[in-house]
Amino acid sequence: MAGLEHHKVLMDPAFVRLNNMQVNRYKYFRWTPRTGLLTTLYVFVIPGIVGYIGWKWDGAFDLRAKRRGDLIAER
């Protein structure tokens, strides 16, 4: 039980290359205009838009204890 070889299936070379690429990705990363733009979008612009929408609509809906015929909007 303790000495059995559990890797009896050969590893697919494509999966091995993919794994090596993902493990070593930080070694080959370069800042380009495209990566800078995508980083700016994902770090600042999209969270800013989502935050603004959340701030603007905060408290607009009261979804607790609504009954049939009650209005959802409180404004």
Short mmCIF file of C-alpha atoms in Angstrom, two decimals:
data_model
loop_
_atom_site.label_atom_id
_atom_site.label_comp_id
_atom_site.label_asym_id
_atom_site.label_seq_id
_atom_site.Cartn_x
_atom_site.Cartn_y
_atom_site.Cartn_z
CA MET A 1 0.00 0.00 0.00
CA ALA A 2 2.68 2.52 0.89
CA GLY A 3 5.11 1.69 -1.94
CA LEU A 4 2.74 1.68 -4.93
CA GLU A 5 3.44 3.84 -7.95
CA HIS A 6 0.33 5.97 -8.50
CA HIS A 7 1.49 7.69 -11.71
CA LYS A 8 0.91 4.84 -14.13
CA VAL A 9 -0.45 7.07 -16.92
CA LEU A 10 2.04 9.01 -19.01
CA MET A 11 1.82 12.79 -18.73
CA ASP A 12 0.65 14.60 -21.84
CA PRO A 13 3.55 16.77 -23.14
CA ALA A 14 1.17 19.62 -23.97
CA PHE A 15 -0.08 19.75 -20.37
CA VAL A 16 3.49 19.67 -19.09
CA ARG A 17 4.47 22.61 -21.33
CA LEU A 18 1.35 24.53 -20.30
CA ASN A 19 2.11 23.97 -16.63
CA ASN A 20 5.73 25.08 -17.06
CA MET A 21 4.58 28.21 -18.91
CA GLN A 22 2.11 29.12 -16.16
CA VAL A 23 4.63 28.50 -13.37
CA ASN A 24 7.32 30.64 -15.03
CA ARG A 25 5.05 33.35 -16.45
CA TYR A 26 6.45 36.09 -14.21
CA LYS A 27 9.92 35.57 -15.67
CA TYR A 28 8.78 36.51 -19.18
CA PHE A 29 6.31 39.33 -18.41
CA ARG A 30 6.96 42.73 -19.98
CA TRP A 31 5.21 46.02 -19.55
CA THR A 32 3.88 47.09 -22.92
CA PRO A 33 1.31 49.76 -23.75
CA ARG A 34 -1.33 47.04 -23.98
CA THR A 35 -0.55 45.51 -20.58
CA GLY A 36 -0.41 48.99 -19.04
CA LEU A 37 -3.81 49.85 -20.47
CA LEU A 38 -5.36 46.57 -19.32
CA THR A 39 -3.87 46.97 -15.84
CA THR A 40 -5.24 50.51 -15.59
CA LEU A 41 -8.67 49.34 -16.69
CA TYR A 42 -8.85 46.40 -14.30
CA VAL A 43 -7.35 48.20 -11.29
CA PHE A 44 -8.85 51.70 -11.52
CA VAL A 45 -11.54 52.20 -14.18
CA ILE A 46 -13.81 49.17 -13.73
CA PRO A 47 -13.79 49.24 -9.89
CA GLY A 48 -14.39 52.99 -10.08
CA ILE A 49 -17.43 52.54 -12.30
CA VAL A 50 -18.83 49.76 -10.11
CA GLY A 51 -18.18 51.83 -6.98
CA TYR A 52 -19.86 54.91 -8.45
CA ILE A 53 -22.93 52.91 -9.44
CA GLY A 54 -23.07 51.38 -5.95
CA TRP A 55 -22.70 54.80 -4.33
CA LYS A 56 -25.32 56.37 -6.60
CA TRP A 57 -27.92 53.64 -6.01
CA ASP A 58 -27.17 53.06 -2.31
CA GLY A 59 -30.44 52.89 -0.41
CA ALA A 60 -32.60 53.20 -3.53
CA PHE A 61 -34.14 49.77 -3.07
CA ASP A 62 -35.48 48.22 0.08
CA LEU A 63 -35.88 44.55 -0.70
CA ARG A 64 -36.68 43.32 2.79
CA ALA A 65 -40.24 42.45 3.76
CA LYS A 66 -41.84 43.41 0.46
CA ARG A 67 -45.29 42.15 -0.17
CA ARG A 68 -47.28 41.75 -3.32
CA GLY A 69 -48.24 45.15 -4.66
CA ASP A 70 -45.55 47.11 -2.76
CA LEU A 71 -43.18 49.30 -4.76
CA ILE A 72 -39.50 48.33 -4.87
CA ALA A 73 -38.20 51.85 -5.42
CA GLU A 74 -38.17 54.11 -2.39
CA ARG A 75 -37.22 57.35 -4.17
#
